[in-house]
Amino acid sequence: MRQRWPVLFLWLLVAAAPGADVWQATPPAVRTAAAPPATLQRIADLVGGDDPAAAKAAVDTALASYPSDAALHNLAGVVSARQDAYAAAEVHFKTAIRLAPQSAGPYENLGRLYQERSGVDDEARAKALTTYRQLLRVDPHNVEGLYQAAFLLALEGQFAESRELVGRLPDDVRARPQALAVLAADLAGLSDRAAAAEVVSRLAAHPDLSAEDVTSVLPALDRASDDRAAQALFEALDGRGLATPQLLHRLGRIHATHGRFVEANAVLDRAARGEPSVPILLDLARMNDKLGKRQRALGYLAHARALDPDNATTHFLFGVICVKLNLGAEAYDALTKAVALEPDNALANYALGAVSIHRHDPSEAIPHFKKYVQLVPDDPRGKFALGAARFYSNLFEEARQDLMQATHAPETAAGAHYLLARIARQTNDLDRARRELDEALRANPDYADAWAELGLVRLRMRRYAEAEQSLERALAIDAENYTATLNLATLYARTKDPRQKDLKRRLNVLQEKRADTAQDFLRIIEVVP
């Protein structure tokens, strides 16, 4: 139903030519305006052949003699469409409709023309739908008009009206795979799960089912809130060996959306073997990251980078996974490249700032977090991250201003109060530091770093028993918390506790683990690709 200007259609066009309708309905005085049927047939033969120049010359010559012949304008529109002369084709089809408004052919051709332009003309799909609506007012039972209007309505998410038009199709047409695919999308969009499942089952068993039948309605399936119909369609095609890499990619994404990462990875792997495109490789990297197979994820990203070296998302994901693998230099290089490719990419700036904050000069992170705040002003994490960067750069007053704003958001309150406490402690305002830590722990009672800092503040206040309680609480939450262990070692040394020797050995072990890790970064700033 969606073929491009088929030769068979040209024969039908001549057999039911608008010129014939005009001849029958036009008074004798103007009958000479219609081209002879033999002329129309000769031009139709040329249009269906392999010499477009000859076809155009013939139709132009005929139009010079018969400028008001609707059939000639219809043929001229087909010739122009085949030569990709869109504007000329549109004019000819519209002229044919004006001259023979009761003839279906020009409407059908104009609708097809608009649909073929939908990839480059944002208004073409709406124009096509308008054309098919006009056709159905002229011929309410026109199969082409009913199907194409239903198809376009489904793509626009107007599922109820689309379903009604599918219901008006003849039984034999309604049972074809193309119509069943539209109906399945309609029912999924209307959340009629039982009916959608029944139609999908019929479609899956249809001997003429093709991947194109399903691919054509993907925009409609994407609009449906329930993806079970889409999943069933993709799996039906896959089971019959008809699924394209594109459809396998879609199926993998559905599995991923529902947290079925193993299944998603298996399907995406097969899609990549068929077509190792960058989008498929990126999703494979995401799935392997979810499954903890990060070295393998980097392999997929390296492949994607080789296919498209200028894809910022590839470099971004590579950098984020390098952070998780404690590959600091590689993470920095990849994220720097991502920001260079897309300077206004908010997440890339955020991630690069997060990595930079733990390099030799933490102030390098500040411009990237400033950029993030500029791009996403309503995200409190931006202000918190900027405050953290300024804190680590010893810009305490500027950091305090950012962090005070971050205390008002639940997701950043605990971290902001924690860093404000550290600023207060470094300026020897221990009472304020304690108050800030109380607020941090009120926001997050299991915040191990805040308990570790509270232990240090109490140690500075010479409240040794309370300090030990705070530090032990931190280690109960996070047994390998380096700061809590360090502060407890300091307390034991201050109080000459005999446990200090064992604790020092443990501290040395943690020191080795801590080298070149990103744990502090991950605790303070979370980046989700």
Short mmCIF file of C-alpha atoms in Angstrom, two decimals:
data_model
loop_
_atom_site.label_atom_id
_atom_site.label_comp_id
_atom_site.label_asym_id
_atom_site.label_seq_id
_atom_site.Cartn_x
_atom_site.Cartn_y
_atom_site.Cartn_z
CA MET A 1 0.00 0.00 0.00
CA ARG A 2 2.98 2.33 0.39
CA GLN A 3 4.86 1.67 -2.88
CA ARG A 4 6.42 4.48 -4.88
CA TRP A 5 4.53 5.26 -8.11
CA PRO A 6 4.10 1.62 -9.29
CA VAL A 7 3.64 0.93 -12.99
CA LEU A 8 0.47 -1.01 -12.23
CA PHE A 9 -0.97 2.11 -10.64
CA LEU A 10 -0.25 4.08 -13.83
CA TRP A 11 -2.40 1.65 -15.82
CA LEU A 12 -5.17 2.07 -13.30
CA LEU A 13 -4.67 5.82 -13.51
CA VAL A 14 -5.32 5.78 -17.25
CA ALA A 15 -8.19 3.32 -17.02
CA ALA A 16 -9.95 5.55 -14.51
CA ALA A 17 -8.33 8.79 -15.65
CA PRO A 18 -9.70 12.07 -14.35
CA GLY A 19 -9.86 13.14 -17.97
CA ALA A 20 -12.44 10.42 -18.61
CA ASP A 21 -14.56 11.68 -15.74
CA VAL A 22 -14.28 15.23 -17.05
CA TRP A 23 -15.23 14.11 -20.55
CA GLN A 24 -18.39 12.46 -19.28
CA ALA A 25 -19.38 15.34 -17.02
CA THR A 26 -18.34 18.30 -19.18
CA PRO A 27 -20.71 20.06 -21.60
CA PRO A 28 -19.99 19.53 -25.33
CA ALA A 29 -18.69 23.08 -25.73
CA VAL A 30 -15.58 22.36 -23.64
CA ARG A 31 -14.98 18.69 -24.40
CA THR A 32 -12.07 19.58 -26.64
CA ALA A 33 -10.09 20.44 -23.44
CA ALA A 34 -9.59 16.73 -22.70
CA ALA A 35 -6.68 14.81 -24.20
CA PRO A 36 -7.55 11.75 -26.32
CA PRO A 37 -7.33 8.42 -24.45
CA ALA A 38 -4.65 7.24 -26.87
CA THR A 39 -2.46 10.20 -25.88
CA LEU A 40 -2.95 9.42 -22.22
CA GLN A 41 -2.10 5.76 -22.78
CA ARG A 42 1.06 6.60 -24.75
CA ILE A 43 2.27 8.94 -22.00
CA ALA A 44 1.44 6.40 -19.31
CA ASP A 45 3.55 3.83 -21.18
CA LEU A 46 6.45 6.29 -21.24
CA VAL A 47 6.03 7.11 -17.55
CA GLY A 48 6.19 3.41 -16.75
CA GLY A 49 9.33 2.96 -18.83
CA ASP A 50 12.99 3.77 -18.31
CA ASP A 51 13.20 7.08 -20.17
CA PRO A 52 12.02 9.85 -17.81
CA ALA A 53 13.18 12.58 -20.20
CA ALA A 54 10.94 11.21 -22.96
CA ALA A 55 8.01 10.93 -20.55
CA LYS A 56 8.45 14.54 -19.45
CA ALA A 57 8.74 15.79 -23.01
CA ALA A 58 5.58 13.93 -24.01
CA VAL A 59 3.51 15.14 -21.09
CA ASP A 60 4.74 18.73 -21.50
CA THR A 61 3.81 18.65 -25.19
CA ALA A 62 0.36 17.27 -24.41
CA LEU A 63 -0.23 19.88 -21.70
CA ALA A 64 0.56 22.64 -24.17
CA SER A 65 -2.39 21.40 -26.23
CA TYR A 66 -4.64 20.36 -23.37
CA PRO A 67 -3.76 22.58 -20.37
CA SER A 68 -7.04 21.85 -18.60
CA ASP A 69 -6.86 18.06 -18.76
CA ALA A 70 -6.86 16.64 -15.24
CA ALA A 71 -5.46 13.28 -16.34
CA LEU A 72 -2.49 14.97 -17.98
CA HIS A 73 -1.76 16.98 -14.85
CA ASN A 74 -1.97 13.78 -12.83
CA LEU A 75 0.53 12.10 -15.17
CA ALA A 76 2.74 15.19 -15.11
CA GLY A 77 2.72 15.00 -11.33
CA VAL A 78 3.90 11.38 -11.43
CA VAL A 79 6.68 12.30 -13.89
CA SER A 80 7.83 15.18 -11.68
CA ALA A 81 7.68 13.02 -8.56
CA ARG A 82 9.85 10.37 -10.20
CA GLN A 83 12.37 13.09 -11.03
CA ASP A 84 12.23 14.41 -7.44
CA ALA A 85 10.74 17.68 -8.63
CA TYR A 86 8.56 17.96 -5.54
CA ALA A 87 7.15 21.45 -6.04
CA ALA A 88 6.17 20.78 -9.65
CA ALA A 89 4.56 17.45 -8.73
CA GLU A 90 2.55 19.11 -5.97
CA VAL A 91 1.27 21.80 -8.35
CA HIS A 92 0.24 19.24 -10.98
CA PHE A 93 -1.60 17.00 -8.49
CA LYS A 94 -3.40 19.98 -6.95
CA THR A 95 -4.37 21.17 -10.42
CA ALA A 96 -5.72 17.71 -11.25
CA ILE A 97 -7.79 17.76 -8.05
CA ARG A 98 -9.16 21.20 -8.90
CA LEU A 99 -10.07 20.09 -12.40
CA ALA A 100 -11.53 16.72 -11.35
CA PRO A 101 -12.43 16.97 -7.64
CA GLN A 102 -14.42 13.72 -7.70
CA SER A 103 -11.55 11.58 -9.02
CA ALA A 104 -9.54 9.66 -6.42
CA GLY A 105 -6.23 9.26 -8.28
CA PRO A 106 -4.79 12.76 -7.81
CA TYR A 107 -5.63 12.73 -4.09
CA GLU A 108 -3.87 9.40 -3.67
CA ASN A 109 -0.82 10.59 -5.58
CA LEU A 110 -0.62 13.88 -3.67
CA GLY A 111 -0.92 12.01 -0.40
CA ARG A 112 1.91 9.69 -1.42
CA LEU A 113 4.02 12.66 -2.46
CA TYR A 114 3.62 14.29 0.93
CA GLN A 115 4.42 11.07 2.77
CA GLU A 116 7.62 10.60 0.81
CA ARG A 117 8.60 14.15 1.81
CA SER A 118 7.90 13.65 5.51
CA GLY A 119 11.57 12.98 6.25
CA VAL A 120 12.60 16.45 5.06
CA ASP A 121 9.40 18.48 5.48
CA ASP A 122 7.96 18.77 8.98
CA GLU A 123 4.56 19.74 7.60
CA ALA A 124 4.35 17.03 4.94
CA ARG A 125 2.69 14.41 7.15
CA ALA A 126 -0.05 16.83 8.20
CA LYS A 127 -0.56 17.81 4.56
CA ALA A 128 -0.87 14.14 3.61
CA LEU A 129 -3.49 13.55 6.29
CA THR A 130 -5.45 16.59 5.12
CA THR A 131 -5.33 15.25 1.56
CA TYR A 132 -6.64 11.83 2.59
CA ARG A 133 -9.43 13.44 4.63
CA GLN A 134 -10.44 15.37 1.50
CA LEU A 135 -10.39 12.13 -0.48
CA LEU A 136 -12.65 10.41 2.04
CA ARG A 137 -15.16 13.23 1.80
CA VAL A 138 -15.27 12.59 -1.94
CA ASP A 139 -15.12 8.79 -1.66
CA PRO A 140 -15.87 7.57 1.90
CA HIS A 141 -15.06 3.96 0.97
CA ASN A 142 -11.74 4.60 -0.76
CA VAL A 143 -9.38 1.90 0.52
CA GLU A 144 -6.22 3.93 -0.02
CA GLY A 145 -7.70 6.91 1.79
CA LEU A 146 -8.97 4.83 4.71
CA TYR A 147 -5.72 2.96 5.23
CA GLN A 148 -3.34 5.88 4.76
CA ALA A 149 -5.40 8.20 6.98
CA ALA A 150 -5.54 5.50 9.67
CA PHE A 151 -1.79 4.97 9.34
CA LEU A 152 -0.99 8.68 9.66
CA LEU A 153 -3.40 9.17 12.56
CA ALA A 154 -1.72 6.30 14.41
CA LEU A 155 1.69 7.92 13.89
CA GLU A 156 0.28 11.11 15.42
CA GLY A 157 -1.13 9.23 18.42
CA GLN A 158 -4.77 9.76 17.43
CA PHE A 159 -5.50 6.12 18.09
CA ALA A 160 -9.29 6.18 18.47
CA GLU A 161 -9.89 7.84 15.10
CA SER A 162 -7.29 5.62 13.46
CA ARG A 163 -8.98 2.52 14.85
CA GLU A 164 -12.34 3.69 13.52
CA LEU A 165 -10.92 4.08 10.01
CA VAL A 166 -9.28 0.65 10.12
CA GLY A 167 -12.68 -0.75 11.05
CA ARG A 168 -14.14 0.73 7.85
CA LEU A 169 -11.70 -1.15 5.61
CA PRO A 170 -13.01 -4.20 3.70
CA ASP A 171 -12.52 -7.46 5.57
CA ASP A 172 -9.82 -8.74 3.23
CA VAL A 173 -7.81 -5.51 3.46
CA ARG A 174 -8.26 -5.30 7.22
CA ALA A 175 -6.74 -8.79 7.50
CA ARG A 176 -3.52 -7.80 5.71
CA PRO A 177 -0.33 -7.36 7.77
CA GLN A 178 -0.10 -3.61 7.14
CA ALA A 179 -3.60 -2.98 8.47
CA LEU A 180 -3.12 -5.38 11.39
CA ALA A 181 0.08 -3.56 12.37
CA VAL A 182 -1.76 -0.23 12.45
CA LEU A 183 -4.59 -1.78 14.45
CA ALA A 184 -2.14 -3.32 16.93
CA ALA A 185 -0.54 0.10 17.45
CA ASP A 186 -3.97 1.68 17.90
CA LEU A 187 -5.03 -0.86 20.51
CA ALA A 188 -1.72 -0.54 22.36
CA GLY A 189 -2.12 3.23 22.35
CA LEU A 190 -5.66 2.88 23.70
CA SER A 191 -4.36 0.53 26.44
CA ASP A 192 -6.67 -2.26 25.25
CA ARG A 193 -4.17 -4.97 26.18
CA ALA A 194 -6.34 -8.00 25.51
CA ALA A 195 -7.42 -6.82 22.07
CA ALA A 196 -3.87 -5.73 21.22
CA ALA A 197 -2.52 -9.14 22.21
CA GLU A 198 -5.11 -10.87 20.01
CA VAL A 199 -4.25 -8.73 16.98
CA VAL A 200 -0.51 -9.18 17.56
CA SER A 201 -1.06 -12.94 17.68
CA ARG A 202 -2.88 -12.85 14.34
CA LEU A 203 -0.19 -10.66 12.84
CA ALA A 204 2.61 -12.89 14.14
CA ALA A 205 1.03 -15.90 12.43
CA HIS A 206 0.35 -14.12 9.13
CA PRO A 207 2.31 -15.73 6.28
CA ASP A 208 2.93 -12.37 4.59
CA LEU A 209 4.31 -10.59 7.66
CA SER A 210 7.43 -8.53 6.94
CA ALA A 211 9.75 -6.36 8.99
CA GLU A 212 8.54 -3.30 7.07
CA ASP A 213 4.99 -3.84 8.35
CA VAL A 214 6.22 -3.33 11.90
CA THR A 215 8.93 -0.77 11.17
CA SER A 216 6.40 1.55 9.54
CA VAL A 217 4.36 1.86 12.76
CA LEU A 218 7.29 2.33 15.15
CA PRO A 219 6.43 6.01 15.79
CA ALA A 220 2.92 4.93 16.77
CA LEU A 221 4.20 2.17 19.05
CA ASP A 222 6.55 4.67 20.66
CA ARG A 223 3.56 6.82 21.63
CA ALA A 224 1.83 3.95 23.42
CA SER A 225 2.29 3.84 27.19
CA ASP A 226 2.25 0.02 27.16
CA ASP A 227 5.20 -1.52 25.31
CA ARG A 228 4.02 -5.12 25.54
CA ALA A 229 2.49 -5.05 22.06
CA ALA A 230 5.73 -3.70 20.61
CA GLN A 231 7.74 -6.35 22.42
CA ALA A 232 5.46 -9.11 21.16
CA LEU A 233 5.71 -7.83 17.58
CA PHE A 234 9.50 -7.64 17.71
CA GLU A 235 9.74 -11.10 19.23
CA ALA A 236 7.38 -12.49 16.59
CA LEU A 237 9.60 -11.14 13.82
CA ASP A 238 12.68 -12.40 15.62
CA GLY A 239 11.19 -15.86 15.99
CA ARG A 240 10.63 -16.01 12.24
CA GLY A 241 14.08 -14.69 11.40
CA LEU A 242 12.65 -11.42 10.08
CA ALA A 243 13.88 -8.99 12.71
CA THR A 244 16.25 -6.32 11.42
CA PRO A 245 19.08 -4.95 13.57
CA GLN A 246 16.93 -1.86 14.10
CA LEU A 247 14.06 -3.93 15.51
CA LEU A 248 16.40 -6.03 17.66
CA HIS A 249 17.78 -2.76 19.00
CA ARG A 250 14.25 -1.69 19.90
CA LEU A 251 13.59 -5.03 21.58
CA GLY A 252 16.80 -4.73 23.57
CA ARG A 253 15.78 -1.28 24.76
CA ILE A 254 12.42 -2.57 25.93
CA HIS A 255 14.17 -5.23 28.01
CA ALA A 256 16.52 -2.58 29.41
CA THR A 257 13.62 -0.29 30.33
CA HIS A 258 12.20 -3.05 32.50
CA GLY A 259 15.55 -3.87 34.11
CA ARG A 260 16.06 -7.09 32.17
CA PHE A 261 19.70 -6.31 31.47
CA VAL A 262 20.82 -9.87 30.69
CA GLU A 263 18.09 -10.27 28.07
CA ALA A 264 18.77 -6.79 26.71
CA ASN A 265 22.47 -7.52 26.38
CA ALA A 266 21.84 -10.78 24.51
CA VAL A 267 19.46 -9.15 22.01
CA LEU A 268 21.68 -6.10 21.51
CA ASP A 269 24.68 -8.34 20.92
CA ARG A 270 22.82 -10.04 18.06
CA ALA A 271 21.79 -6.65 16.70
CA ALA A 272 25.43 -5.52 16.72
CA ARG A 273 26.51 -8.62 14.85
CA GLY A 274 24.04 -7.72 12.12
CA GLU A 275 24.80 -4.01 12.07
CA PRO A 276 27.43 -2.61 14.46
CA SER A 277 26.04 0.93 14.48
CA VAL A 278 27.02 3.52 17.08
CA PRO A 279 23.57 3.62 18.81
CA ILE A 280 23.57 -0.16 19.24
CA LEU A 281 27.16 -0.19 20.53
CA LEU A 282 26.37 2.59 23.01
CA ASP A 283 23.43 0.65 24.40
CA LEU A 284 25.58 -2.48 24.60
CA ALA A 285 28.11 -0.49 26.61
CA ARG A 286 25.34 0.71 28.94
CA MET A 287 24.08 -2.84 29.47
CA ASN A 288 27.54 -4.20 30.22
CA ASP A 289 28.08 -1.35 32.64
CA LYS A 290 24.83 -2.31 34.39
CA LEU A 291 26.02 -5.92 34.52
CA GLY A 292 29.37 -4.91 36.00
CA LYS A 293 31.30 -5.86 32.85
CA ARG A 294 32.96 -2.49 32.51
CA GLN A 295 36.08 -3.55 30.62
CA ARG A 296 33.82 -5.09 28.00
CA ALA A 297 31.74 -1.91 27.98
CA LEU A 298 34.88 0.06 27.15
CA GLY A 299 35.49 -2.32 24.25
CA TYR A 300 32.10 -1.52 22.74
CA LEU A 301 32.73 2.19 23.24
CA ALA A 302 36.12 1.93 21.57
CA HIS A 303 34.39 0.28 18.59
CA ALA A 304 31.78 3.06 18.53
CA ARG A 305 34.54 5.67 18.73
CA ALA A 306 36.28 4.10 15.73
CA LEU A 307 33.04 4.27 13.72
CA ASP A 308 32.34 7.88 14.67
CA PRO A 309 35.23 9.70 16.36
CA ASP A 310 33.16 12.87 16.75
CA ASN A 311 30.27 11.39 18.72
CA ALA A 312 30.26 13.24 22.05
CA THR A 313 28.06 10.65 23.78
CA THR A 314 30.62 7.94 23.08
CA HIS A 315 33.41 9.94 24.71
CA PHE A 316 31.12 10.87 27.61
CA LEU A 317 30.20 7.27 28.38
CA PHE A 318 33.81 6.19 27.97
CA GLY A 319 34.83 8.79 30.54
CA VAL A 320 32.14 7.87 33.05
CA ILE A 321 32.99 4.16 32.88
CA CYS A 322 36.70 4.98 33.23
CA VAL A 323 35.81 6.80 36.46
CA LYS A 324 34.16 3.63 37.75
CA LEU A 325 37.30 1.68 36.82
CA ASN A 326 39.51 4.26 38.58
CA LEU A 327 41.16 5.18 35.27
CA GLY A 328 41.45 8.86 36.11
CA ALA A 329 43.66 10.01 33.25
CA GLU A 330 41.61 8.17 30.64
CA ALA A 331 38.38 9.54 32.14
CA TYR A 332 39.71 13.08 32.03
CA ASP A 333 40.85 12.77 28.41
CA ALA A 334 37.56 11.26 27.24
CA LEU A 335 35.39 13.82 29.04
CA THR A 336 37.55 16.68 27.81
CA LYS A 337 36.93 15.44 24.27
CA ALA A 338 33.18 15.17 24.92
CA VAL A 339 33.02 18.78 26.12
CA ALA A 340 35.14 19.96 23.18
CA LEU A 341 32.67 18.31 20.79
CA GLU A 342 29.59 19.57 22.62
CA PRO A 343 30.46 22.61 24.76
CA ASP A 344 26.83 23.03 25.82
CA ASN A 345 26.34 19.41 26.88
CA ALA A 346 25.32 19.80 30.51
CA LEU A 347 26.12 16.26 31.66
CA ALA A 348 29.50 16.25 29.95
CA ASN A 349 30.46 19.49 31.71
CA TYR A 350 29.21 18.08 35.01
CA ALA A 351 31.20 14.88 34.63
CA LEU A 352 34.37 16.67 33.55
CA GLY A 353 34.06 18.97 36.54
CA ALA A 354 33.61 15.97 38.82
CA VAL A 355 36.79 14.37 37.50
CA SER A 356 38.75 17.63 37.50
CA ILE A 357 37.93 18.31 41.15
CA HIS A 358 40.18 15.39 42.13
CA ARG A 359 43.11 16.34 39.91
CA HIS A 360 46.12 18.40 40.93
CA ASP A 361 44.26 21.69 40.59
CA PRO A 362 40.64 21.40 41.80
CA SER A 363 39.88 24.90 40.53
CA GLU A 364 39.95 23.43 37.01
CA ALA A 365 36.49 22.03 37.80
CA ILE A 366 34.94 25.42 38.53
CA PRO A 367 34.24 26.61 34.94
CA HIS A 368 32.61 23.29 34.07
CA PHE A 369 30.27 23.41 37.05
CA LYS A 370 29.52 27.06 36.29
CA LYS A 371 28.55 25.97 32.80
CA TYR A 372 26.30 23.26 34.21
CA VAL A 373 24.57 25.78 36.49
CA GLN A 374 24.08 28.06 33.50
CA LEU A 375 22.61 25.25 31.39
CA VAL A 376 20.50 23.64 34.14
CA PRO A 377 19.80 26.47 36.61
CA ASP A 378 17.01 24.64 38.44
CA ASP A 379 19.11 21.58 39.36
CA PRO A 380 20.41 22.04 42.93
CA ARG A 381 23.16 19.51 42.24
CA GLY A 382 24.83 22.13 40.07
CA LYS A 383 25.13 24.63 42.90
CA PHE A 384 26.30 21.88 45.26
CA ALA A 385 28.95 20.68 42.81
CA LEU A 386 30.14 24.25 42.21
CA GLY A 387 30.34 24.78 45.97
CA ALA A 388 32.31 21.54 46.34
CA ALA A 389 34.77 22.63 43.64
CA ARG A 390 35.29 25.97 45.33
CA PHE A 391 35.70 24.25 48.70
CA TYR A 392 38.44 21.97 47.39
CA SER A 393 40.04 25.05 45.79
CA ASN A 394 40.12 26.74 49.24
CA LEU A 395 37.69 29.43 48.07
CA PHE A 396 35.70 29.06 51.25
CA GLU A 397 33.58 32.22 51.14
CA GLU A 398 32.41 31.61 47.58
CA ALA A 399 31.87 27.95 48.39
CA ARG A 400 29.76 28.86 51.41
CA GLN A 401 27.39 30.94 49.26
CA ASP A 402 26.82 28.07 46.81
CA LEU A 403 26.45 25.47 49.54
CA MET A 404 23.95 27.55 51.50
CA GLN A 405 21.69 27.49 48.43
CA ALA A 406 22.18 23.73 48.10
CA THR A 407 20.97 23.13 51.67
CA HIS A 408 17.40 23.98 50.60
CA ALA A 409 17.05 20.94 48.31
CA PRO A 410 16.51 17.48 49.87
CA GLU A 411 18.84 15.75 47.42
CA THR A 412 21.80 18.02 48.23
CA ALA A 413 21.08 19.13 51.80
CA ALA A 414 23.18 16.46 53.54
CA GLY A 415 26.24 17.00 51.35
CA ALA A 416 25.98 20.78 51.53
CA HIS A 417 25.75 20.82 55.34
CA TYR A 418 28.69 18.41 55.48
CA LEU A 419 30.94 20.69 53.44
CA LEU A 420 29.75 23.75 55.36
CA ALA A 421 30.80 21.93 58.53
CA ARG A 422 34.24 21.33 57.07
CA ILE A 423 34.56 25.02 56.21
CA ALA A 424 33.56 25.94 59.76
CA ARG A 425 36.01 23.45 61.23
CA GLN A 426 38.86 24.75 59.08
CA THR A 427 38.13 28.26 60.36
CA ASN A 428 38.04 26.80 63.89
CA ASP A 429 34.33 27.52 64.38
CA LEU A 430 33.69 24.14 65.99
CA ASP A 431 30.23 24.94 67.37
CA ARG A 432 28.98 25.92 63.93
CA ALA A 433 30.64 22.85 62.45
CA ARG A 434 28.77 20.65 64.91
CA ARG A 435 25.45 22.34 64.07
CA GLU A 436 26.02 21.85 60.36
CA LEU A 437 26.82 18.17 60.95
CA ASP A 438 23.67 17.75 63.00
CA GLU A 439 21.72 19.07 59.99
CA ALA A 440 23.62 16.79 57.62
CA LEU A 441 22.81 13.74 59.73
CA ARG A 442 19.21 14.82 60.12
CA ALA A 443 18.97 14.83 56.32
CA ASN A 444 20.83 11.51 56.01
CA PRO A 445 21.35 9.49 59.22
CA ASP A 446 23.54 6.97 57.37
CA TYR A 447 26.00 9.53 56.02
CA ALA A 448 29.30 7.92 57.03
CA ASP A 449 31.47 10.90 56.04
CA ALA A 450 29.37 13.20 58.20
CA TRP A 451 29.78 10.87 61.21
CA ALA A 452 33.53 10.80 60.53
CA GLU A 453 33.66 14.60 60.44
CA LEU A 454 31.59 14.83 63.62
CA GLY A 455 34.08 12.52 65.28
CA LEU A 456 36.91 14.86 64.29
CA VAL A 457 35.03 17.94 65.53
CA ARG A 458 34.38 16.26 68.88
CA LEU A 459 38.03 15.23 69.01
CA ARG A 460 39.00 18.88 68.50
CA MET A 461 36.59 19.80 71.31
CA ARG A 462 38.31 17.18 73.51
CA ARG A 463 35.09 15.20 73.90
CA TYR A 464 36.89 11.94 73.32
CA ALA A 465 34.16 9.44 74.30
CA GLU A 466 31.62 11.14 72.02
CA ALA A 467 34.24 11.34 69.28
CA GLU A 468 34.84 7.60 69.48
CA GLN A 469 31.11 6.91 69.31
CA SER A 470 30.75 9.04 66.18
CA LEU A 471 33.73 7.39 64.48
CA GLU A 472 32.55 3.89 65.32
CA ARG A 473 29.14 4.78 63.94
CA ALA A 474 30.81 5.88 60.69
CA LEU A 475 32.72 2.59 60.45
CA ALA A 476 29.57 0.60 61.22
CA ILE A 477 28.02 2.20 58.14
CA ASP A 478 31.17 1.98 55.98
CA ALA A 479 33.83 -0.34 57.36
CA GLU A 480 36.42 0.93 54.86
CA ASN A 481 35.78 4.63 55.35
CA TYR A 482 39.28 6.09 55.18
CA THR A 483 38.48 9.39 56.91
CA ALA A 484 36.78 7.69 59.85
CA THR A 485 39.71 5.27 60.23
CA LEU A 486 42.22 8.14 60.07
CA ASN A 487 40.33 10.19 62.64
CA LEU A 488 39.99 7.17 64.93
CA ALA A 489 43.75 6.58 64.65
CA THR A 490 44.31 10.20 65.65
CA LEU A 491 41.98 9.75 68.63
CA TYR A 492 43.79 6.58 69.73
CA ALA A 493 47.14 8.34 69.47
CA ARG A 494 45.81 11.28 71.49
CA THR A 495 44.42 9.02 74.21
CA LYS A 496 47.31 6.52 73.98
CA ASP A 497 44.86 3.73 73.30
CA PRO A 498 46.63 0.34 72.90
CA ARG A 499 44.48 -0.38 69.82
CA GLN A 500 46.32 2.27 67.83
CA LYS A 501 48.97 -0.17 66.52
CA ASP A 502 46.38 -2.49 64.93
CA LEU A 503 44.46 0.47 63.61
CA LYS A 504 47.59 1.92 62.00
CA ARG A 505 48.10 -1.30 60.06
CA ARG A 506 44.50 -1.16 58.89
CA LEU A 507 44.98 2.47 57.93
CA ASN A 508 47.96 1.53 55.76
CA VAL A 509 45.85 -1.06 53.93
CA LEU A 510 43.11 1.49 53.32
CA GLN A 511 45.69 4.00 52.15
CA GLU A 512 46.81 1.60 49.43
CA LYS A 513 43.23 0.93 48.37
CA ARG A 514 42.48 4.62 48.30
CA ALA A 515 45.30 5.49 45.92
CA ASP A 516 44.01 6.51 42.50
CA THR A 517 40.40 5.72 43.35
CA ALA A 518 37.34 7.81 42.68
CA GLN A 519 35.42 6.94 45.83
CA ASP A 520 35.40 10.49 47.19
CA PHE A 521 34.17 11.73 43.85
CA LEU A 522 31.45 9.09 43.68
CA ARG A 523 30.26 9.92 47.18
CA ILE A 524 30.05 13.63 46.56
CA ILE A 525 28.87 13.85 42.97
CA GLU A 526 26.81 11.27 41.14
CA VAL A 527 26.68 11.34 37.36
CA VAL A 528 24.09 9.21 35.62
CA PRO A 529 24.66 8.77 31.85
#
